[in-house]
Amino acid sequence: MLPTLALAALAAAVPVLGSKDDAFNSHMHRDIIRRAGITSDVTQVSGKAFDFIIAGGGLAGLALAGRLSEYSNQTVLVIEAGSDGSDYANNIDIPGYSYINSLTRPNMPTDWQYQTVSQASAGGVQKRWPRGKLLGGSAAVNGLFWCRGDSGEYDDWAALNPGANQTWNWAEMQKYINKAEQFHAPPQAQATQFNMKYDASVHGTSGPIQAGFSQYIYPFTSNWIPAWNAMGLPAHDLADGSTRGVMITPSTLNPTNQSRVDSKIGYIDPLPPRANLFILTGQQVTGIVFNGTKDASGNVVASGVSFSAGSGQTVYSVQANKEVILSGGVVGSAQILQLSGIGPQTVLQPLGINTLVDLPVGHNLQDHASYTLYFNTQQIDNWQQFANNAGAQAQALTEWQQSSTGLWTYVNEAVGYISYADMMGSNASAATAAQALNLQDMANQVTQMHNLPTSVQAGLAEQYKLLQSRLQDNTGQLEIILTMWGSGPNNIGIQMGIQHPFSRGTIFINSKDAFTAPTIDPSYFSVGPDAQILTAGSEWVRNLAKAGPFAQQITGESGASVGLTGQALTTYATTQAGTEFHPLGTCSMLPRAQGGVVDTNLLVYGTNNVRVVDASIMPLQVSAHLMASTYGIAEKAADIIKQAHWKPPPPPQSSTAATTTEQESTAVPGQATDSAVANAERPASKGLSSTAKLGIGIGVGVGVGLLLAILAFLCCCRRKNQKKASDEKGWYAQGQTQDNGAWDTGAAYREQDSFAMGDVPGRPQRPFSTAPSISTMATHDLPGQGTISRSGSEYGNLGAGDLPPGASHGTDSPYRDYPTPGQNSGISTPQGYPQQYRD
């Protein structure tokens, strides 16, 4: 009996020493004994339990998964409706190829194929609304633009959430965007040729997302910045907090091999085997599972999610021990919440959906709307010629494969932003026009148009005040992009998009079927100065086309816009305009009394453990493409979640008093326990029977000597491990008392898991940061990307030798063989897919 009791004592002691609350394991990599990974085999996860379930494997979802799974004693499941993208390698990896052979073309399975309802103020027609449907999401199919908004725009987010628990302002967003970024300056010769201005000090240096510049830039682009300078606009790094001005912007590409870097490539592919991270593809989350339990504050507790491959197909479920996190984007996250009974009762009740929490999910939709003017030029090369020359494309592909150079490396990078004063001619004119806006009248129009709840009306009033203020400063109000895809030979396009629309739209489900697309109504140009800004911007662009070196290079405007002015130009511009791929706001981070869906911890109001982490939480538009901001949101969200669930180890005890630690059970895959409910309620342990107590007492009495010896030995080992761990890693012990200055309570969490592994057989070593990252709950920056391309994932498919039958290894090669493509799908004119230059 004595050996049995000794073993029992040891087993009881181990969880205390190595529990999930204990955030550090100095040998965590030894726990990684098999490879988890990416699979489409639903049997690998169905009916099992995970600590965190992430609905959506897009930009934010994979970034968040990479961060949360850094601790191997926390299990993470990502469920993605699309594929892993391996069948579309060229379209994803090769920058220029992804433009000409876009994955958002009609009928492509990598696009959700959304369409808006008819837009009464934008030509009375439906507009295509492409969104990426594959791992990496829209980051795998977009235009690669890496840019962030004006400092004042993020400060407005904070102003809309006064006194909040978490701060979301410029300083916070800048540091978290930089945590994601690894910036690469352009070669000096290229910077000189194209008048590039950049400030490396405002960029990140060791994040997982590489930001670099195209190896090939069309020579005509050298006129871009001088022309803007002639218009009085400065050239500077637009990442410095001021978006008014011009630059050649970085793109999310690896400058070493000139290939795209999305969230899969940056956050997942470089990982060594990580047994606690599962990524399921080809399955769409159909709803959040609530079992009727509420916490002490009356918030509903999610116990898991349901998912399926399609309408009428088998519906599966998994359980969430801790949280359900929605990263489905502006459409998907709103849709899942509404299907789950969280949304406007006026929308849910007619569909027969029980309203668990009446929230304005789907309101406050905002999008950048843009269109292009075309101009004839002197004899130049442009992309229109290249796109219609199969021989040139094949030759360029060979060059790209052999040297990572040539035309396939090109993407649009020439961009600038102008203020309202630039369009109106002076600061005084802009101020007069802005102050003349009738904010209440606009709010009334939106209220009538979309039946706004009272809370949303209150929030809209605050947003309008901020928008009115931004019209009177130097904030960028119109984005302007040079596109070398002209309407024909010797032709270029200049695209423009409004950045701060007063118009507001909605996204609402119209069916209980998760596979029926929701109703999308951005209500473009429906109120306020939106249309007038686009018209005034068009006139400014016409003047730009005559400025500086453009005066000699551009011979005149071309196409149906020639000669149009006033209302005729407005009608043309708004009819031609469509999404710039930057929608946000349907799950806005605002006070609940002002139409908020999530608080500043990104928790959905009225729920205990449901968060939203994607662009849908942004409450107000920014003068930038949304990719960098969304990475920043994911990085900050990871730290927020870690603060909520990872308890730091206490400092060494100076006395012999025992320290008790409240335990949280971690259900591993295979245990379908409802741990989320248990974690929410935290019930006290039940007592043992008298007989059991007597038996245990006798056993403990007999084995007390050995037990004390074992415990003393374990405590000694733990002290040694803690000392070693603190020397090697550093601990974060926020709120703990200092022990004679021996513990740095301000130190951030360091990498505690597989990112910190040493050499892994067969794994090419890549440099990565060993310093604390800039966040308050930091982990290591992920490994810097080397020459790996998308197919070089070391986090490939589930290993056939390590997991049940049915899964198979992905390719282990760090390079992909790119077969020579055929024709470019018959697309020969920009009208065939006018959105391919934007993200």
Coordinates of C-alpha atoms in Angstrom, one line a residue, residues 236-651:
H236 CA 7.2 60.8 -46.4
D237 CA 6.7 57.4 -44.7
L238 CA 2.9 57.2 -44.2
A239 CA 3.4 54.9 -41.3
D240 CA 4.7 57.7 -39.2
G241 CA 1.2 58.7 -38.0
S242 CA 0.3 61.2 -40.7
T243 CA -1.4 59.8 -43.8
R244 CA -1.5 63.1 -45.8
G245 CA 1.2 62.8 -48.5
V246 CA 2.7 60.3 -50.9
M247 CA 5.0 57.3 -50.9
I248 CA 5.9 54.0 -52.5
T249 CA 4.4 51.8 -49.8
P250 CA 5.7 48.4 -48.7
S251 CA 3.8 45.3 -49.5
T252 CA 3.4 42.0 -47.6
L253 CA 6.1 40.2 -49.6
N254 CA 9.3 38.4 -48.7
P255 CA 12.0 40.4 -50.5
T256 CA 14.3 37.4 -50.5
N257 CA 12.1 35.4 -52.9
Q258 CA 9.5 38.0 -53.8
S259 CA 6.6 36.0 -52.6
R260 CA 3.5 36.9 -50.7
V261 CA 3.4 36.7 -46.9
D262 CA -0.1 36.2 -45.4
S263 CA -1.1 35.0 -42.0
K264 CA -0.6 31.3 -42.9
I265 CA 2.8 31.9 -44.2
G266 CA 3.8 34.2 -41.4
Y267 CA 2.2 32.7 -38.4
I268 CA 1.7 29.0 -39.1
D269 CA 4.1 27.7 -41.8
P270 CA 7.3 28.4 -39.9
L271 CA 6.2 26.5 -36.8
P272 CA 7.9 23.4 -35.6
P273 CA 5.5 20.6 -34.7
R274 CA 2.9 21.9 -32.3
A275 CA 0.6 19.2 -30.8
N276 CA -1.8 21.7 -29.3
L277 CA -2.8 23.5 -32.5
F278 CA -5.3 22.0 -34.9
I279 CA -6.5 23.7 -38.1
L280 CA -9.6 22.2 -39.8
T281 CA -10.4 23.2 -43.3
G282 CA -13.5 22.8 -45.5
Q283 CA -15.9 23.2 -42.6
Q284 CA -17.9 26.3 -41.8
V285 CA -19.0 27.3 -38.3
T286 CA -22.8 27.3 -38.3
G287 CA -23.3 28.6 -34.8
I288 CA -22.2 29.0 -31.3
V289 CA -23.5 26.4 -28.9
F290 CA -25.1 27.7 -25.7
N291 CA -26.6 25.2 -23.2
G292 CA -28.6 27.7 -21.2
T293 CA -26.0 28.3 -18.5
K294 CA -25.3 31.9 -17.4
D295 CA -22.6 33.2 -15.1
A296 CA -23.1 35.2 -11.9
S297 CA -23.6 38.4 -13.9
G298 CA -26.3 36.9 -16.1
N299 CA -24.0 36.5 -19.2
V300 CA -24.6 33.5 -21.4
V301 CA -21.8 30.9 -21.5
A302 CA -20.8 29.3 -24.8
S303 CA -19.9 25.7 -24.5
G304 CA -18.7 25.1 -28.1
V305 CA -19.6 25.5 -31.8
S306 CA -21.3 23.6 -34.5
F307 CA -20.0 23.3 -38.0
S308 CA -20.6 21.6 -41.3
A309 CA -19.3 21.3 -44.9
G310 CA -22.5 22.5 -46.5
S311 CA -26.2 22.9 -46.4
G312 CA -27.9 19.6 -45.7
Q313 CA -24.6 17.9 -44.8
T314 CA -23.7 16.4 -41.4
V315 CA -23.4 19.0 -38.6
Y316 CA -20.6 18.4 -36.1
S317 CA -19.7 20.0 -32.9
V318 CA -16.7 20.6 -30.6
Q319 CA -16.6 21.9 -27.1
A320 CA -14.8 25.0 -25.8
N321 CA -13.2 24.8 -22.4
K322 CA -12.4 28.5 -22.2
E323 CA -13.5 30.6 -25.1
V324 CA -15.2 30.8 -28.5
I325 CA -13.4 33.4 -30.7
L326 CA -15.0 34.7 -33.9
S327 CA -12.6 35.7 -36.7
G328 CA -14.9 35.4 -39.6
G329 CA -14.5 39.0 -40.8
V330 CA -17.1 41.7 -41.2
V331 CA -19.5 39.2 -42.8
G332 CA -18.8 35.9 -41.1
S333 CA -18.5 37.1 -37.5
A334 CA -21.8 39.0 -37.7
Q335 CA -23.5 36.1 -39.4
I336 CA -22.4 33.6 -36.8
L337 CA -23.5 35.8 -33.9
Q338 CA -26.9 36.3 -35.5
L339 CA -27.4 32.7 -36.2
S340 CA -26.6 31.9 -32.6
G341 CA -29.2 34.2 -31.2
I342 CA -27.0 37.3 -30.6
G343 CA -28.2 40.2 -32.7
P344 CA -31.1 42.6 -33.3
Q345 CA -34.3 41.0 -32.1
T346 CA -36.1 42.7 -35.0
V347 CA -33.9 40.6 -37.4
L348 CA -33.8 37.3 -35.5
Q349 CA -37.4 37.0 -34.4
P350 CA -39.0 36.9 -37.9
L351 CA -36.6 34.0 -38.7
G352 CA -37.7 32.0 -35.7
I353 CA -34.3 32.4 -33.9
N354 CA -34.5 32.8 -30.1
T355 CA -32.8 36.1 -29.1
L356 CA -30.3 35.3 -26.3
V357 CA -28.7 38.8 -26.4
D358 CA -30.4 41.7 -28.2
L359 CA -27.3 43.5 -29.7
P360 CA -26.9 45.7 -32.8
V361 CA -24.8 43.1 -34.6
G362 CA -24.6 43.9 -38.3
H363 CA -25.1 47.7 -37.9
N364 CA -22.4 50.4 -38.4
L365 CA -21.1 48.8 -41.6
Q366 CA -18.6 51.1 -43.3
D367 CA -16.6 50.5 -46.4
H368 CA -14.1 52.4 -48.7
A369 CA -15.7 52.9 -52.1
S370 CA -13.4 53.6 -55.1
Y371 CA -13.2 53.9 -58.8
T372 CA -10.6 54.6 -61.5
L373 CA -9.9 57.4 -64.1
Y374 CA -7.8 56.4 -67.1
F375 CA -5.2 58.5 -68.9
N376 CA -3.3 58.0 -72.2
T377 CA 0.4 58.3 -72.1
Q378 CA 3.5 58.5 -74.3
Q379 CA 5.0 55.2 -75.3
I380 CA 5.3 53.1 -72.1
D381 CA 5.1 49.5 -71.0
N382 CA 2.1 48.7 -68.8
W383 CA 0.5 45.7 -67.3
Q384 CA -2.3 45.6 -69.8
Q385 CA 0.1 44.5 -72.4
F386 CA 1.7 41.9 -70.2
A387 CA -1.6 40.4 -69.1
N388 CA -2.5 39.7 -72.8
N389 CA 0.9 38.2 -73.7
A390 CA 1.1 34.5 -72.7
G391 CA 4.6 34.2 -74.0
A392 CA 5.8 37.1 -71.9
Q393 CA 4.1 35.7 -68.8
A394 CA 5.8 32.3 -69.3
Q395 CA 9.1 33.9 -69.7
A396 CA 8.5 36.1 -66.6
L397 CA 7.5 33.0 -64.6
T398 CA 10.8 31.3 -65.5
E399 CA 12.7 34.4 -64.4
W400 CA 10.8 34.5 -61.1
Q401 CA 11.4 30.8 -60.4
Q402 CA 15.1 31.2 -61.1
S403 CA 16.0 34.5 -59.6
S404 CA 12.9 36.0 -57.9
T405 CA 13.0 39.0 -60.3
G406 CA 11.0 40.3 -63.2
L407 CA 7.5 41.4 -64.0
W408 CA 5.8 38.8 -61.8
T409 CA 7.2 40.6 -58.8
Y410 CA 5.3 43.8 -59.5
V411 CA 2.3 45.0 -57.5
N412 CA 0.8 48.5 -57.1
E413 CA 2.7 50.4 -54.5
A414 CA 2.5 54.0 -55.5
V415 CA -0.1 55.6 -53.2
G416 CA -1.0 58.9 -51.6
Y417 CA -3.7 60.5 -49.5
I418 CA -5.1 64.0 -49.7
S419 CA -7.0 66.0 -47.1
Y420 CA -10.4 67.7 -47.5
A421 CA -8.5 71.0 -47.7
D422 CA -6.5 69.7 -50.6
M423 CA -9.7 69.0 -52.4
M424 CA -11.5 72.2 -51.4
G425 CA -8.5 74.4 -52.2
S426 CA -7.8 75.8 -48.7
N427 CA -8.2 75.1 -45.0
A428 CA -10.8 77.9 -44.7
S429 CA -12.9 76.4 -47.5
A430 CA -12.7 72.9 -45.9
A431 CA -13.6 74.3 -42.5
T432 CA -16.6 76.2 -43.9
A433 CA -17.9 73.2 -45.8
A434 CA -17.4 70.8 -42.8
Q435 CA -19.1 73.1 -40.3
A436 CA -22.1 73.5 -42.7
L437 CA -22.8 69.8 -42.5
N438 CA -26.1 69.0 -40.8
L439 CA -25.0 66.0 -38.7
Q440 CA -28.4 65.5 -37.2
D441 CA -30.1 65.4 -40.5
M442 CA -27.6 62.8 -41.8
A443 CA -28.2 60.7 -38.6
N444 CA -31.9 60.9 -39.1
Q445 CA -31.6 59.7 -42.7
V446 CA -29.5 56.7 -41.6
T447 CA -31.9 56.0 -38.8
Q448 CA -34.9 55.9 -41.2
M449 CA -33.0 53.9 -43.8
H450 CA -31.8 51.2 -41.5
N451 CA -34.2 51.3 -38.5
L452 CA -31.4 52.1 -36.1
P453 CA -31.8 51.1 -32.5
T454 CA -31.5 54.0 -30.0
S455 CA -28.1 52.9 -28.9
V456 CA -26.7 52.9 -32.5
Q457 CA -28.2 56.4 -33.0
A458 CA -26.3 57.6 -30.0
G459 CA -23.1 56.1 -31.2
L460 CA -23.5 57.5 -34.7
A461 CA -23.9 61.0 -33.3
E462 CA -20.5 60.6 -31.6
Q463 CA -18.9 59.2 -34.7
Y464 CA -20.2 62.1 -36.9
K465 CA -18.7 64.7 -34.6
L466 CA -15.3 63.0 -35.0
L467 CA -15.7 62.7 -38.8
Q468 CA -16.6 66.4 -39.0
S469 CA -13.5 67.3 -37.0
R470 CA -11.2 65.2 -39.3
L471 CA -12.5 67.0 -42.4
Q472 CA -10.9 70.1 -40.9
D473 CA -7.4 68.8 -40.3
N474 CA -4.8 67.0 -42.4
T475 CA -6.2 63.5 -42.1
G476 CA -6.3 61.7 -45.5
Q477 CA -9.8 61.8 -46.9
L478 CA -9.2 60.3 -50.3
E479 CA -6.8 57.5 -51.2
I480 CA -5.2 57.7 -54.6
I481 CA -3.3 54.8 -56.2
L482 CA -1.4 54.6 -59.5
T483 CA -2.2 51.4 -61.3
M484 CA -0.2 50.3 -64.3
W485 CA -3.1 48.3 -65.6
G486 CA -4.5 50.7 -68.1
S487 CA -7.5 50.5 -70.3
G488 CA -5.2 49.7 -73.3
P489 CA -1.7 50.1 -74.5
N490 CA 0.0 53.3 -73.4
N491 CA -2.5 53.9 -70.7
I492 CA -2.5 54.1 -66.9
G493 CA -5.2 54.3 -64.3
I494 CA -5.4 56.5 -61.2
Q495 CA -7.7 55.0 -58.6
M496 CA -9.3 56.9 -55.8
G497 CA -11.4 55.9 -52.8
I498 CA -13.2 57.8 -50.0
Q499 CA -11.7 56.9 -46.6
H500 CA -14.2 58.2 -44.1
P501 CA -17.8 57.7 -45.4
F502 CA -20.7 59.2 -43.5
S503 CA -22.9 56.5 -45.1
R504 CA -23.6 53.5 -42.9
G505 CA -24.8 50.1 -44.0
T506 CA -25.9 46.7 -42.5
I507 CA -25.2 43.0 -42.8
F508 CA -28.2 40.8 -41.7
I509 CA -29.0 37.2 -42.1
N510 CA -32.1 36.4 -44.0
S511 CA -32.3 32.7 -43.3
K512 CA -31.6 30.2 -40.5
D513 CA -29.4 28.4 -43.0
A514 CA -25.7 29.3 -42.3
F515 CA -25.0 28.6 -46.0
T516 CA -27.3 31.2 -47.3
A517 CA -25.4 34.5 -47.8
P518 CA -26.6 37.3 -45.6
T519 CA -28.0 40.5 -47.0
I520 CA -25.2 43.0 -47.5
D521 CA -26.1 46.7 -47.8
P522 CA -23.2 49.1 -47.5
S523 CA -25.5 52.0 -48.7
Y524 CA -22.7 53.6 -50.7
F525 CA -23.1 57.4 -51.1
S526 CA -26.4 57.4 -49.4
V527 CA -25.9 60.4 -47.0
G528 CA -23.6 63.4 -46.4
P529 CA -20.6 64.5 -48.4
D530 CA -19.5 61.1 -49.6
A531 CA -20.4 61.6 -53.3
Q532 CA -19.1 65.2 -53.2
I533 CA -15.8 64.1 -51.8
L534 CA -15.4 61.5 -54.6
T535 CA -16.2 64.2 -57.2
A536 CA -13.9 66.8 -55.8
G537 CA -11.2 64.1 -55.6
S538 CA -11.7 63.3 -59.2
E539 CA -11.0 66.9 -60.2
W540 CA -7.9 66.9 -58.0
V541 CA -6.7 63.7 -59.8
R542 CA -7.2 65.4 -63.2
N543 CA -4.9 68.2 -62.0
L544 CA -2.4 65.7 -60.7
A545 CA -2.3 64.2 -64.2
K546 CA -1.0 67.6 -65.5
A547 CA 1.5 68.2 -62.7
G548 CA 5.3 68.0 -62.7
P549 CA 6.6 65.2 -65.0
F550 CA 3.1 64.0 -65.7
A551 CA 2.6 67.0 -67.9
Q552 CA 5.1 65.5 -70.4
Q553 CA 4.2 61.9 -69.9
I554 CA 0.4 61.9 -69.8
T555 CA -1.4 63.1 -73.0
G556 CA -4.9 63.2 -71.8
E557 CA -7.8 61.5 -70.1
S558 CA -9.5 58.6 -71.8
G559 CA -12.7 56.6 -71.6
A560 CA -16.3 57.6 -70.8
S561 CA -15.3 60.1 -68.1
V562 CA -13.8 62.5 -70.5
G563 CA -15.5 65.9 -70.3
L564 CA -17.8 65.1 -67.4
T565 CA -18.1 67.6 -64.7
G566 CA -20.5 68.5 -61.9
Q567 CA -23.5 66.1 -61.4
A568 CA -22.6 64.2 -64.5
L569 CA -19.2 63.4 -63.1
T570 CA -20.7 62.5 -59.7
T571 CA -23.2 60.1 -61.3
Y572 CA -20.4 58.5 -63.3
A573 CA -18.1 58.1 -60.3
T574 CA -20.6 56.7 -57.9
T575 CA -22.0 54.3 -60.6
Q576 CA -18.5 53.0 -61.4
A577 CA -17.4 52.8 -57.7
G578 CA -17.3 49.6 -55.8
T579 CA -15.7 48.1 -52.7
E580 CA -12.1 48.8 -52.1
F581 CA -12.1 45.6 -49.9
H582 CA -12.0 47.4 -46.6
P583 CA -15.3 46.8 -44.8
L584 CA -15.5 47.1 -41.0
G585 CA -17.8 47.9 -38.1
T586 CA -20.5 45.1 -37.9
C587 CA -19.3 44.0 -34.5
S588 CA -18.2 47.5 -33.3
M589 CA -16.1 48.0 -30.3
L590 CA -18.1 50.7 -28.6
P591 CA -19.9 51.2 -25.3
R592 CA -23.1 49.2 -25.2
A593 CA -25.1 52.3 -24.8
Q594 CA -23.7 53.6 -28.1
G595 CA -24.3 50.6 -30.2
G596 CA -21.4 48.5 -29.2
V597 CA -21.2 44.7 -29.8
V598 CA -17.9 44.1 -28.1
D599 CA -16.2 45.9 -25.2
T600 CA -12.5 46.9 -25.3
N601 CA -11.6 43.4 -24.2
L602 CA -13.3 42.2 -27.4
L603 CA -15.9 40.3 -25.4
V604 CA -19.4 40.2 -26.8
Y605 CA -21.7 42.1 -24.5
G606 CA -24.0 39.7 -22.6
T607 CA -21.7 36.7 -23.0
N608 CA -19.1 35.2 -20.7
N609 CA -16.6 33.8 -23.1
V610 CA -17.3 34.9 -26.7
R611 CA -14.9 37.3 -28.4
V612 CA -14.6 38.8 -31.8
V613 CA -11.1 39.3 -33.2
D614 CA -11.1 40.8 -36.7
A615 CA -11.8 44.0 -38.7
S616 CA -15.5 43.9 -37.8
I617 CA -14.7 45.4 -34.3
M618 CA -13.2 48.6 -35.7
P619 CA -15.7 51.3 -34.9
L620 CA -14.5 53.9 -37.4
Q621 CA -12.7 53.9 -40.7
V622 CA -9.1 54.7 -41.1
S623 CA -7.2 56.2 -44.1
A624 CA -5.4 53.0 -44.9
H625 CA -5.9 49.5 -46.2
L626 CA -7.1 47.4 -43.2
M627 CA -4.6 44.6 -43.3
A628 CA -1.9 46.0 -41.0
S629 CA -4.5 47.3 -38.5
T630 CA -6.1 43.8 -38.4
Y631 CA -2.8 42.2 -37.6
G632 CA -2.4 44.7 -34.8
I633 CA -5.9 43.8 -33.5
A634 CA -5.0 40.1 -33.5
E635 CA -1.7 40.7 -31.7
K636 CA -3.3 42.9 -29.0
A637 CA -6.2 40.4 -28.7
A638 CA -3.7 37.6 -28.0
D639 CA -2.3 39.6 -25.1
I640 CA -5.7 40.4 -23.7
I641 CA -6.7 36.7 -23.8
K642 CA -3.4 35.7 -22.2
Q643 CA -4.0 38.2 -19.4
A644 CA -7.4 36.6 -18.8
H645 CA -6.3 33.0 -18.7
W646 CA -2.6 32.7 -18.1
K647 CA -1.8 33.1 -14.4
P648 CA 1.9 34.0 -13.9
P649 CA 3.9 31.9 -11.5
P650 CA 4.3 33.5 -8.0
P651 CA 7.7 34.8 -6.9

